[in-house]
CSV table of C-alpha atoms and ligand atoms in Angstrom, one decimal:
chain,number,residue,atom,x,y,z
A,1,UNK,CA,132.8,120.5,-49.7
A,2,UNK,CA,132.1,120.7,-45.9
A,3,UNK,CA,130.9,117.4,-46.0
A,4,UNK,CA,134.0,116.0,-47.8
A,5,UNK,CA,136.4,117.9,-45.4
A,6,UNK,CA,134.7,116.2,-42.4
A,7,UNK,CA,135.0,112.7,-43.7
A,8,UNK,CA,138.7,112.8,-45.0
A,9,UNK,CA,140.3,112.6,-41.6
A,10,UNK,CA,137.8,109.9,-40.4
A,11,UNK,CA,138.7,107.8,-43.4
A,12,UNK,CA,142.4,108.2,-43.0
A,13,UNK,CA,142.1,107.1,-39.4
A,14,UNK,CA,140.1,103.9,-40.3
A,15,UNK,CA,142.7,103.1,-42.8
A,16,UNK,CA,145.5,103.4,-40.2
A,17,UNK,CA,143.5,101.3,-37.8
A,18,UNK,CA,142.9,98.7,-40.3
A,19,UNK,CA,146.8,98.5,-41.1
A,20,UNK,CA,147.6,98.4,-37.4
A,21,UNK,CA,145.3,95.7,-36.6
A,22,UNK,CA,145.6,93.6,-40.0
A,23,UNK,CA,145.4,90.1,-40.4
A,24,UNK,CA,149.2,89.5,-40.1
A,25,UNK,CA,149.0,91.1,-36.6
A,26,UNK,CA,146.0,89.0,-35.7
A,27,UNK,CA,147.9,85.9,-36.9
A,28,UNK,CA,150.9,86.6,-34.6
A,29,UNK,CA,148.5,87.3,-31.8
A,30,UNK,CA,147.0,83.9,-32.2
A,31,UNK,CA,150.2,82.1,-31.5
A,32,UNK,CA,150.8,83.9,-28.1
A,33,UNK,CA,150.3,81.3,-25.6
A,34,UNK,CA,149.3,83.8,-23.0
A,35,UNK,CA,145.6,84.2,-23.6
A,36,UNK,CA,145.0,86.8,-21.0
A,37,UNK,CA,147.2,89.4,-22.7
A,38,UNK,CA,146.2,88.8,-26.4
A,39,UNK,CA,142.4,89.2,-26.9
A,40,UNK,CA,139.5,87.3,-27.8
A,41,UNK,CA,140.8,85.0,-30.6
A,42,UNK,CA,143.4,83.5,-28.3
A,43,UNK,CA,140.7,82.9,-25.7
A,44,UNK,CA,138.7,81.1,-28.2
A,45,UNK,CA,141.4,78.6,-29.1
A,46,UNK,CA,141.3,77.7,-25.5
A,47,UNK,CA,137.4,77.2,-25.4
A,48,UNK,CA,137.6,75.5,-28.5
A,49,UNK,CA,140.0,72.9,-27.2
A,50,UNK,CA,137.7,72.3,-24.4
A,51,UNK,CA,135.0,71.9,-26.8
A,52,UNK,CA,136.9,69.3,-28.9
A,53,UNK,CA,138.1,67.5,-25.7
A,54,UNK,CA,134.4,67.1,-24.4
A,55,UNK,CA,133.1,65.9,-28.0
A,56,UNK,CA,135.9,63.4,-27.9
A,57,UNK,CA,135.0,62.1,-24.6
A,58,UNK,CA,131.2,61.5,-25.5
A,59,UNK,CA,132.6,59.9,-28.9
A,60,UNK,CA,134.6,57.4,-26.9
A,61,UNK,CA,131.6,56.3,-24.9
A,62,UNK,CA,129.3,56.3,-28.0
A,63,UNK,CA,131.8,53.9,-29.8
A,64,UNK,CA,131.5,51.5,-27.3
A,65,UNK,CA,127.7,52.0,-26.5
A,66,UNK,CA,126.0,49.2,-24.6
A,67,UNK,CA,122.4,48.8,-23.7
A,68,UNK,CA,123.2,46.1,-21.0
A,69,UNK,CA,126.3,47.5,-19.4
A,70,UNK,CA,128.2,44.1,-20.3
A,71,UNK,CA,131.5,46.0,-20.2
A,72,UNK,CA,130.5,48.7,-17.5
A,73,UNK,CA,128.7,52.0,-17.5
A,74,UNK,CA,128.4,54.2,-20.6
A,75,UNK,CA,130.9,56.6,-18.9
A,76,UNK,CA,134.1,57.6,-20.5
A,77,UNK,CA,136.9,60.0,-20.5
A,78,UNK,CA,139.9,61.5,-22.4
A,79,UNK,CA,143.2,62.9,-21.1
A,80,UNK,CA,144.5,66.2,-22.3
A,81,UNK,CA,148.3,66.4,-21.8
A,82,UNK,CA,148.4,70.1,-21.0
A,83,UNK,CA,146.9,73.3,-21.7
A,84,UNK,CA,149.9,74.8,-23.5
A,85,UNK,CA,149.6,75.9,-27.0
A,86,UNK,CA,152.5,73.6,-28.3
A,87,UNK,CA,152.2,70.5,-26.6
A,88,UNK,CA,148.6,70.2,-25.8
A,89,UNK,CA,147.0,67.3,-27.1
A,90,UNK,CA,144.6,64.3,-26.2
A,91,UNK,CA,147.0,61.3,-25.1
A,92,UNK,CA,144.6,58.8,-23.7
A,93,UNK,CA,141.0,57.5,-23.6
A,94,UNK,CA,139.2,55.0,-21.2
A,95,UNK,CA,135.8,53.8,-20.4
A,96,UNK,CA,134.0,52.5,-17.2
A,97,UNK,CA,134.8,48.7,-17.1
A,98,UNK,CA,133.2,47.6,-13.6
A,99,UNK,CA,131.1,44.7,-15.1
A,100,UNK,CA,133.7,42.9,-17.3
A,101,UNK,CA,136.5,43.2,-14.8
A,102,UNK,CA,134.3,42.3,-11.9
A,103,UNK,CA,135.9,45.1,-10.1
A,104,UNK,CA,133.7,48.2,-9.3
A,105,UNK,CA,136.9,50.6,-8.9
A,106,UNK,CA,137.2,50.4,-12.9
A,107,UNK,CA,135.6,53.8,-13.5
A,108,UNK,CA,136.6,55.5,-16.6
A,109,UNK,CA,138.8,58.1,-15.0
A,110,UNK,CA,140.6,55.6,-12.9
A,111,UNK,CA,141.4,53.5,-16.0
A,112,UNK,CA,142.3,56.8,-17.8
A,113,UNK,CA,144.9,58.0,-15.1
A,114,UNK,CA,146.1,54.4,-14.2
A,115,UNK,CA,146.3,53.4,-17.8
A,116,UNK,CA,148.1,56.3,-19.3
A,117,UNK,CA,150.9,56.2,-16.5
A,118,UNK,CA,151.2,52.4,-17.1
A,119,UNK,CA,151.4,52.9,-21.0
A,120,UNK,CA,154.1,55.5,-20.5
A,121,UNK,CA,156.0,53.0,-18.3
A,122,UNK,CA,155.8,50.1,-20.7
A,123,UNK,CA,157.0,52.5,-23.5
A,124,UNK,CA,159.7,53.6,-21.2
A,125,UNK,CA,160.8,50.0,-20.7
A,126,UNK,CA,160.8,49.4,-24.4
A,127,UNK,CA,163.4,52.2,-24.9
A,128,UNK,CA,160.8,54.8,-26.2
A,129,UNK,CA,161.1,58.4,-25.4
A,130,UNK,CA,158.2,59.4,-23.1
A,131,UNK,CA,157.7,62.2,-20.7
A,132,UNK,CA,159.5,61.8,-17.5
A,133,UNK,CA,156.5,61.9,-15.1
A,134,UNK,CA,155.0,59.8,-12.2
A,135,UNK,CA,151.9,61.8,-11.9
A,136,UNK,CA,149.5,63.9,-13.9
A,137,UNK,CA,150.6,67.2,-12.8
A,138,UNK,CA,148.9,69.8,-15.0
A,139,UNK,CA,146.6,67.4,-17.1
A,140,UNK,CA,142.9,67.8,-17.8
A,141,UNK,CA,140.3,65.2,-17.5
A,142,UNK,CA,137.5,65.4,-19.7
A,143,UNK,CA,134.9,63.0,-18.4
A,144,UNK,CA,131.2,62.4,-19.7
A,145,UNK,CA,129.8,62.2,-16.0
A,146,UNK,CA,130.9,64.3,-13.1
A,147,UNK,CA,133.7,62.6,-11.1
A,148,UNK,CA,132.8,60.7,-8.0
A,149,UNK,CA,134.7,60.8,-4.7
A,150,UNK,CA,137.0,57.9,-5.8
A,151,UNK,CA,138.0,59.4,-9.0
A,152,UNK,CA,138.2,62.9,-7.5
A,153,UNK,CA,140.5,61.5,-4.8
A,154,UNK,CA,142.8,60.0,-7.4
A,155,UNK,CA,142.9,63.2,-9.4
A,156,UNK,CA,143.8,65.1,-6.4
A,157,UNK,CA,146.6,62.8,-5.5
A,158,UNK,CA,147.9,62.8,-9.0
A,159,UNK,CA,147.9,66.6,-9.2
A,160,UNK,CA,145.4,66.6,-12.1
A,161,UNK,CA,145.0,70.4,-12.9
A,162,UNK,CA,141.5,70.3,-14.0
A,163,UNK,CA,138.5,68.2,-14.8
A,164,UNK,CA,135.6,69.2,-17.4
A,165,UNK,CA,132.4,66.9,-17.1
A,166,UNK,CA,129.8,66.4,-19.8
A,167,UNK,CA,126.8,65.9,-17.3
A,168,UNK,CA,126.2,66.7,-13.7
A,169,UNK,CA,125.8,63.8,-11.2
A,170,UNK,CA,123.3,64.9,-8.5
A,171,UNK,CA,124.0,61.9,-6.3
A,172,UNK,CA,127.6,61.3,-6.5
A,173,UNK,CA,129.0,64.6,-7.9
A,174,UNK,CA,130.7,67.7,-6.3
A,175,UNK,CA,133.3,65.5,-4.6
A,176,UNK,CA,136.1,68.0,-5.6
A,177,UNK,CA,133.9,71.0,-4.2
A,178,UNK,CA,133.5,69.1,-1.0
A,179,UNK,CA,137.3,68.7,-0.7
A,180,UNK,CA,137.6,72.4,-0.8
A,181,UNK,CA,135.2,73.3,1.9
A,182,UNK,CA,136.9,75.1,4.8
A,183,UNK,CA,135.2,73.8,7.9
A,184,UNK,CA,137.6,75.2,10.3
A,185,UNK,CA,135.4,77.8,11.7
A,186,UNK,CA,133.1,75.2,13.1
A,187,UNK,CA,132.9,75.4,16.8
A,188,UNK,CA,133.1,71.6,17.0
A,189,UNK,CA,136.3,71.5,15.2
A,190,UNK,CA,136.7,71.2,11.3
A,191,UNK,CA,139.3,70.8,8.8
A,192,UNK,CA,140.9,73.1,6.2
A,193,UNK,CA,140.4,72.6,2.4
A,194,UNK,CA,142.2,69.4,1.2
A,195,UNK,CA,145.6,70.2,-0.5
A,196,UNK,CA,146.1,70.1,-4.4
A,197,UNK,CA,142.8,71.6,-5.3
A,198,UNK,CA,141.5,70.2,-8.8
A,199,UNK,CA,139.6,72.7,-10.7
A,200,UNK,CA,136.2,71.1,-11.6
A,201,UNK,CA,134.1,72.5,-14.6
A,202,UNK,CA,130.7,71.8,-15.9
A,203,UNK,CA,131.1,71.9,-19.6
A,204,UNK,CA,129.0,74.5,-21.5
A,205,UNK,CA,128.5,72.3,-24.5
A,206,UNK,CA,124.7,71.9,-25.4
A,207,UNK,CA,124.8,68.0,-24.9
A,208,UNK,CA,125.4,68.6,-21.4
A,209,UNK,CA,122.2,70.4,-21.1
A,210,UNK,CA,120.4,67.7,-23.1
A,211,UNK,CA,121.5,64.9,-21.0
A,212,UNK,CA,120.9,66.7,-17.7
A,213,UNK,CA,117.3,67.5,-18.9
A,214,UNK,CA,116.5,64.0,-20.1
A,215,UNK,CA,117.7,62.6,-17.0
A,216,UNK,CA,115.4,64.8,-15.2
A,217,UNK,CA,112.6,63.9,-17.4
A,218,UNK,CA,113.3,60.2,-16.7
A,219,UNK,CA,112.0,60.6,-13.2
A,220,UNK,CA,113.4,60.8,-9.6
A,221,UNK,CA,113.5,56.9,-9.2
A,222,UNK,CA,115.8,56.3,-12.1
A,223,UNK,CA,119.6,55.8,-11.3
A,224,UNK,CA,121.9,57.9,-13.5
A,225,UNK,CA,123.8,54.7,-14.7
A,226,UNK,CA,120.5,53.1,-15.8
A,227,UNK,CA,119.5,56.4,-17.6
A,228,UNK,CA,122.7,56.2,-19.3
A,229,UNK,CA,121.8,52.8,-21.1
A,230,UNK,CA,118.5,54.4,-22.4
A,231,UNK,CA,117.8,55.2,-26.2
A,232,UNK,CA,117.2,58.8,-25.1
A,233,UNK,CA,120.8,59.0,-23.8
A,234,UNK,CA,122.1,57.1,-26.7
A,235,UNK,CA,120.6,59.5,-29.1
A,236,UNK,CA,122.5,62.6,-27.5
A,237,UNK,CA,125.7,60.7,-27.6
A,238,UNK,CA,125.3,59.9,-31.1
A,239,UNK,CA,124.6,63.5,-31.8
A,240,UNK,CA,127.9,64.5,-30.1
A,241,UNK,CA,129.9,61.8,-32.1
A,242,UNK,CA,128.4,63.1,-35.4
A,243,UNK,CA,129.2,66.7,-34.4
A,244,UNK,CA,132.8,65.5,-33.5
A,245,UNK,CA,133.2,63.5,-36.9
A,246,UNK,CA,132.2,66.5,-39.1
A,247,UNK,CA,133.6,69.2,-36.7
A,248,UNK,CA,136.1,71.7,-38.4
A,249,UNK,CA,138.4,73.7,-36.4
A,250,UNK,CA,137.4,77.4,-36.0
A,251,UNK,CA,141.1,78.4,-35.2
A,252,UNK,CA,142.7,76.0,-37.5
A,253,UNK,CA,146.1,77.5,-37.3
A,254,UNK,CA,146.2,76.4,-33.6
A,255,UNK,CA,143.5,73.6,-33.2
A,256,UNK,CA,143.7,72.1,-36.7
A,257,UNK,CA,146.4,69.7,-35.9
A,258,UNK,CA,145.0,69.3,-32.3
A,259,UNK,CA,141.7,68.2,-33.7
A,260,UNK,CA,143.1,65.9,-36.4
A,261,UNK,CA,145.2,64.0,-33.6
A,262,UNK,CA,142.1,63.8,-31.5
A,263,UNK,CA,140.0,62.3,-34.5
A,264,UNK,CA,142.7,59.8,-35.2
A,265,UNK,CA,142.6,58.8,-31.4
A,266,UNK,CA,138.8,58.4,-31.4
A,267,UNK,CA,138.9,56.5,-34.6
A,268,UNK,CA,141.4,54.0,-33.0
A,269,UNK,CA,138.7,53.3,-30.2
A,270,UNK,CA,137.3,49.8,-30.5
A,271,UNK,CA,133.8,48.8,-29.8
A,272,UNK,CA,134.7,46.2,-27.3
A,273,UNK,CA,136.5,45.9,-24.0
A,274,UNK,CA,140.2,46.8,-24.3
A,275,UNK,CA,142.3,45.7,-21.3
A,276,UNK,CA,144.9,48.1,-20.0
A,277,UNK,CA,148.6,47.4,-20.2
A,278,UNK,CA,149.1,44.7,-17.9
A,279,UNK,CA,152.6,45.5,-16.9
A,280,UNK,CA,151.9,48.0,-14.3
B,1,ZN,ZN1,134.3,57.5,-10.3
């Protein structure tokens, strides 16, 4: 009897807690766009979106894989319209095309930013309803290799909010971080951080670790773009592409449609070179 009396209030309080934090309540929470206020599930949809974005970027590169760099380097990127719950979607993709265009400015990220705004303008001229923008304020760039100074400069001026990269570049990376260095305390005279900070994040996806380790194993004399045509690198990109194709949303109520649209975009990516809209 004593034992039963002890457990009853406990049981009742557990039942009350289950009722309060039941599935209906959890579902409402999922749809709150402010992830800071609403708990781990809502935070998870954002990290899952980052994961999908990164998988899509690797997939874009894998679909146009070359062992001879005839198009350009095996580097590519995708553009996320914004981080909000309702409008967030991948809207554009691009790959490095330095060789085929005989133009070494044609990095994946440059073509991504230039190409998307050019496409919007072409659509606008043809009477389509498109976002009324002239820059990429609030957008996120997922790119397979850490951005160089050229692409970081363009991201900065175009007000890109954030970039997430799938492999560090020990040679030409950390450009965005360098722009944020405050050297004003230097006695010889320095400079404040550059305006319009772009957040730069190394992806926590496993393929990032694998690529960095494989590049390290290739030895100190191998240039990163040569490593990126190796079979070793190709295998890792292939794994990412396979995972992307089989991936099922973990928070389907929020990311299900986002994932489907991302898959459709990646499906449309051809193996061969695709010129940008010429009417810029
Ligand atoms: Zn670049």
